[in-house]
Short mmCIF file of C-alpha atoms in Angstrom, two decimals:
data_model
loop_
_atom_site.label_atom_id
_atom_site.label_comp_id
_atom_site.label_asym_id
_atom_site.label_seq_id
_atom_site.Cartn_x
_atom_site.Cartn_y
_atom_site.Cartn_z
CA UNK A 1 105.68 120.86 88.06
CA UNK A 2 104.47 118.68 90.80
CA UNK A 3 103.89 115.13 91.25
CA UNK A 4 100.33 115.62 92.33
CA UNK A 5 98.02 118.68 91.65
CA UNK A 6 94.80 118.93 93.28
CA UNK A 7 92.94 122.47 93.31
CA UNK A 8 92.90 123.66 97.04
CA UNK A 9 89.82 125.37 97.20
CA UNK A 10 88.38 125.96 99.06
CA UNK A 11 84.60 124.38 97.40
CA UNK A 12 81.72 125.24 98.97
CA UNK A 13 77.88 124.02 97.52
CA UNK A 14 74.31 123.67 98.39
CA UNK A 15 73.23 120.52 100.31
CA UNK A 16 72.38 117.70 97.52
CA UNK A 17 74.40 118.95 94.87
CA UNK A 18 76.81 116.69 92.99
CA UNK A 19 80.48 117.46 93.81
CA UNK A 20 83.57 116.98 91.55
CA UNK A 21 87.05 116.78 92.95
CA UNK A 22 89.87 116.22 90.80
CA UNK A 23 93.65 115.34 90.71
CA UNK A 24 96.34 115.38 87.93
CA UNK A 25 99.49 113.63 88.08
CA UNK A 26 102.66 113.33 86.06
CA UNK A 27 104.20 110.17 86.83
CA UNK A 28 102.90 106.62 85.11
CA UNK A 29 104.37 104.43 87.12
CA UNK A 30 101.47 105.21 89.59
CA UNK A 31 98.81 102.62 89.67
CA UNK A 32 97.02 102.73 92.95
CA UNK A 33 94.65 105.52 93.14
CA UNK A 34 92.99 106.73 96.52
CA UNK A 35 90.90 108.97 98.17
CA UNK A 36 90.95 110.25 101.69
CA UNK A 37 88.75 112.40 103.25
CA UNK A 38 89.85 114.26 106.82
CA UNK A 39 87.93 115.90 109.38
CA UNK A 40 89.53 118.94 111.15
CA UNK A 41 92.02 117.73 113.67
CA UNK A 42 91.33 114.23 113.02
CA UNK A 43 93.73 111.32 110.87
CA UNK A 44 92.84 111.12 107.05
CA UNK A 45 89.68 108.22 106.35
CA UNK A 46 90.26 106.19 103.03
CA UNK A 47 87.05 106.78 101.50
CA UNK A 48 87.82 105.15 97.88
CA UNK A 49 90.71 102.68 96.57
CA UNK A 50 90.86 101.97 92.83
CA UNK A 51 93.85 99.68 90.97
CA UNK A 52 94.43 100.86 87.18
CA UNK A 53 92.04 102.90 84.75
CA UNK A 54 88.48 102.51 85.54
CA UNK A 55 85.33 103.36 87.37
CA UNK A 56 84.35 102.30 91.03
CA UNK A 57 81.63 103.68 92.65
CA UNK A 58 80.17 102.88 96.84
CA UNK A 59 77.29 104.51 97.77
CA UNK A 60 76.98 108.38 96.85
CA UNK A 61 80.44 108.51 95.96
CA UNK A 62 82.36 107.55 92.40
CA UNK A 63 85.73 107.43 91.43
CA UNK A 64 87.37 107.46 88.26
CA UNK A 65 90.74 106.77 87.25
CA UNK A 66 92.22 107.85 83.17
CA UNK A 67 95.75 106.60 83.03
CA UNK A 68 96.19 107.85 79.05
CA UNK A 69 95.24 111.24 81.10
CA UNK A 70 96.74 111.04 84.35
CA UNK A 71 93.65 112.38 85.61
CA UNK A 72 91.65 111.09 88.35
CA UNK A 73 88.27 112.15 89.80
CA UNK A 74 85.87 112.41 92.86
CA UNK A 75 82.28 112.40 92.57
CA UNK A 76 80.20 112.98 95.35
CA UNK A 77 76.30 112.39 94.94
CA UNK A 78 73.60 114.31 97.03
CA UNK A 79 76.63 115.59 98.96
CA UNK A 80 75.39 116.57 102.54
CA UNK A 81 76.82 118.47 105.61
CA UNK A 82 78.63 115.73 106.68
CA UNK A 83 80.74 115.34 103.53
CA UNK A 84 82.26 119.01 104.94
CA UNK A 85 85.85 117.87 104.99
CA UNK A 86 89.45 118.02 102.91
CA UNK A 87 89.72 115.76 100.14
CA UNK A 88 92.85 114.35 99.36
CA UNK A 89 93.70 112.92 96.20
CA UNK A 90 96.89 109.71 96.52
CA UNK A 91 98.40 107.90 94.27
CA UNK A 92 100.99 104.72 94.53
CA UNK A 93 103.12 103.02 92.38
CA UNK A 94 107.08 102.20 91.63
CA UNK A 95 107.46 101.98 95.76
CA UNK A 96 106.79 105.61 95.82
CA UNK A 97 103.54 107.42 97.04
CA UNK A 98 102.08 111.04 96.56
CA UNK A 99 99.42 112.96 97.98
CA UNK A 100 97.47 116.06 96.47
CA UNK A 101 97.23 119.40 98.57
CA UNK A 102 93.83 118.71 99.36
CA UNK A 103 90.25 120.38 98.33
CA UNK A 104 88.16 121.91 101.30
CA UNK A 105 84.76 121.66 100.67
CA UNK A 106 81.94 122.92 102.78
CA UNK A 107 78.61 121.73 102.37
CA UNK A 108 75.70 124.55 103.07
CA UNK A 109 72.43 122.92 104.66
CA UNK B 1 87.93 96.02 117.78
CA UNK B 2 90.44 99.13 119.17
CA UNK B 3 91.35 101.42 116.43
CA UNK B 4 95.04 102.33 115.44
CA UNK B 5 96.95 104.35 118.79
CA UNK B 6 99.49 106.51 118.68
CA UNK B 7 101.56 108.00 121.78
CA UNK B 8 102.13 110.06 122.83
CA UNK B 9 100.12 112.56 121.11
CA UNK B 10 101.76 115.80 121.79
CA UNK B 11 105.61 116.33 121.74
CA UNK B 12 107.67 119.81 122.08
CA UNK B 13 111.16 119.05 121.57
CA UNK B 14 114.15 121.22 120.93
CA UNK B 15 116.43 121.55 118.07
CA UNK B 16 119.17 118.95 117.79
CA UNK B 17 117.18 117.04 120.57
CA UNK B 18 115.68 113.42 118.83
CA UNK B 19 112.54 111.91 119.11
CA UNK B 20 110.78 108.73 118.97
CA UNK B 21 107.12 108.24 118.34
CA UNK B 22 105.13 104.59 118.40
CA UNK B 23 102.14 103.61 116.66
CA UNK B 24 100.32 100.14 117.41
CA UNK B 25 98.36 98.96 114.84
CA UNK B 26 94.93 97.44 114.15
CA UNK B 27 95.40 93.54 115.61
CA UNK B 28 96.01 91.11 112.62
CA UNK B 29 97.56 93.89 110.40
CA UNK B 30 100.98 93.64 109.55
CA UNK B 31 101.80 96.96 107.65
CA UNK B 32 102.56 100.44 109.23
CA UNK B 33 102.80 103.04 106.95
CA UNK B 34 104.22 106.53 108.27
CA UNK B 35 103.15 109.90 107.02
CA UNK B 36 104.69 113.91 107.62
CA UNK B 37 101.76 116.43 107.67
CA UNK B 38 102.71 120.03 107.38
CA UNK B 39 100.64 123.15 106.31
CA UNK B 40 103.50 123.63 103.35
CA UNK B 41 103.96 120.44 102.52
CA UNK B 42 100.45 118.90 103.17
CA UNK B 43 100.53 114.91 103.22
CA UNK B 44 103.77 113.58 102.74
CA UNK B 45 104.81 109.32 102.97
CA UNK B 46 107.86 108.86 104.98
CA UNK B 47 107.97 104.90 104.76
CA UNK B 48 106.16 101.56 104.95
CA UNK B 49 106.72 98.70 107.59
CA UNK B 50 105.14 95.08 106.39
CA UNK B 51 106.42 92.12 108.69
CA UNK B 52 109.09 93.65 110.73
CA UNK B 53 110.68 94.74 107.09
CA UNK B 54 110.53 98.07 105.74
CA UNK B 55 108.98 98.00 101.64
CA UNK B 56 108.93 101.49 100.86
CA UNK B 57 110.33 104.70 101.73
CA UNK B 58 109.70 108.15 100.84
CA UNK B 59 112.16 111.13 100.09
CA UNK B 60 113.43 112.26 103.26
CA UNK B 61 116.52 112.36 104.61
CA UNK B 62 118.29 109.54 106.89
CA UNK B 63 117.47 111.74 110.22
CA UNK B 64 114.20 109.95 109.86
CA UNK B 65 114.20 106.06 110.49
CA UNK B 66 111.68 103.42 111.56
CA UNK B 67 110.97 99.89 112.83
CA UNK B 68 108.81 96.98 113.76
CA UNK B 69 108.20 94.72 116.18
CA UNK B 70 107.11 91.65 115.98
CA UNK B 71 103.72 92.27 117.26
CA UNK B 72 103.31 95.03 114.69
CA UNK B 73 104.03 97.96 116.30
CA UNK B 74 106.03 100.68 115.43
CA UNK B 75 108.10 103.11 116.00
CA UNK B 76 109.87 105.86 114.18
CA UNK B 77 112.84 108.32 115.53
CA UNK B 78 114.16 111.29 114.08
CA UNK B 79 117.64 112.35 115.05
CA UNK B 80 118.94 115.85 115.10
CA UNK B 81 115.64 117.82 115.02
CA UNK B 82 115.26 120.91 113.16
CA UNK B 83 112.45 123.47 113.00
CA UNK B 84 111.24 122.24 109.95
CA UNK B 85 109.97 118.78 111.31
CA UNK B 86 107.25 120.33 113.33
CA UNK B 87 104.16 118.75 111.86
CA UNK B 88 101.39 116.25 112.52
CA UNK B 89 103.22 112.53 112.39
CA UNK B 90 100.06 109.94 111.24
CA UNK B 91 100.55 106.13 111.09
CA UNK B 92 98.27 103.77 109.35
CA UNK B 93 97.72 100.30 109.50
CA UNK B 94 96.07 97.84 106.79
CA UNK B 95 96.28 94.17 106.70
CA UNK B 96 98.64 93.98 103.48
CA UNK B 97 99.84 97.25 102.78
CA UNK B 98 99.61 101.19 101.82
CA UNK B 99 98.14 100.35 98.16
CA UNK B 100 95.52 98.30 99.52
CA UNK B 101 91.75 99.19 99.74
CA UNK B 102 92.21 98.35 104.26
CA UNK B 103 93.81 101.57 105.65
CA UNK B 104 93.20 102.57 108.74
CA UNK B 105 94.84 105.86 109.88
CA UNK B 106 95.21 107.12 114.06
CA UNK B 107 95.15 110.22 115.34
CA UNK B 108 98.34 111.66 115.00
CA UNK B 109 101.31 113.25 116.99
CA UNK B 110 101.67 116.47 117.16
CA UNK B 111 105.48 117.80 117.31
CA UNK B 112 106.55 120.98 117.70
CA UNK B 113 110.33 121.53 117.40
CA UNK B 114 111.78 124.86 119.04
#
């Protein structure tokens, strides 16, 4: 089993639905929780940082972190062409760090 | 204020050849965290530079090092290469470290081993 799973994709909606990415992870000592979105052929953009269990939402996007679950989610309101990009699901904790494969999503106009 | 640089940003090198790629960070930050991007592998975190120190390391073997100056830059080597370290090298910068909600990532070297 790995560390991180994230469902590859690729995800493809309409323009202003509501997207859901999510990540499942086996390890508790993790207790950072990020997301990163990247742009073809450019360096991964932290889009959403969240310490512990919990909500934390900025702007049309929401995160959620369940520890007792070792689940963590994306949410990605009126999602728009620009949000085309892989997601990346990371996680930190115990001096070690791990990174989901990554969901492609396109976004249709 | 200038982004994170890294140079060069293309490399072909040849196996057994080593290699050493530099990353200069955001001014004021103090960590450099280095990353492995392969199409296999995907993201990988190779280590974690705070203060001229290094505060974490990921799982890969010692052919891969690092350091930092005091000015914050960075630079990692790896020794002996081998096919398999052909990927997309990434360093970030953030003002107190990898797990912190300031991470700013450049653009990337691109090696190709032969």
């Amino acid at each position: 089993q790995k560390e991180v799973e994230q469902d590859p994709g690729p995800l493809s909606v309409p323009e202003g639905a509501i997207v859901s990415l999510n990540c499942t992870y086996s390890n508790s000592a993790f207790q950072y929780f990020m997301w990163y979105r990247q742009y073809s052929r450019k360096g991964p953009e932290l889009l959403m940082y969240t310490y512990s269990s919990g909500n934390k939402e900025d702007g049309r996007f929401t995160a959620q972190v369940d520890k007792s679950s070792k689940y963590i989610s994306l949410f990605i309101r009126d999602s728009q062409p620009s949000d085309s990009a892989t997601y990346l699901c990371a996680m930190m904790g115990n001096n070690d760090m791990r990174f989901g494969a990554g969901t492609r999503l396109t976004v249709k106009p | 204020k200038a982004g994170v640089t890294q140079t060069p940003r293309y490399l072909i090198k040849t196996r057994g050849q080593q290699v050493t790629l530099s990353c200069s960070p955001i001014s004021g930050h103090r960590s450099v965290s280095w990353y492995q991007q392969t199409p296999g592998q995907g993201l990988q975190f190779l280590f974690e530079y705070f203060s001229e120190t290094q505060r974490n390391k990921g799982n890969f073997p010692g052919r891969f090092s690092g350091r930092q100056f005091s000015n914050s830059r960075s630079e990692m080597n790896v020794s002996t290469l081998e096919l398999g370290d052909s990927a997309l090298y990434l360093c970030a910068s953030s003002l107190q470290g990898a797990n912190t909600d300031t991470q700013y990532f450049g653009p990337g070297t691109r090696l190709t081993v032969l």
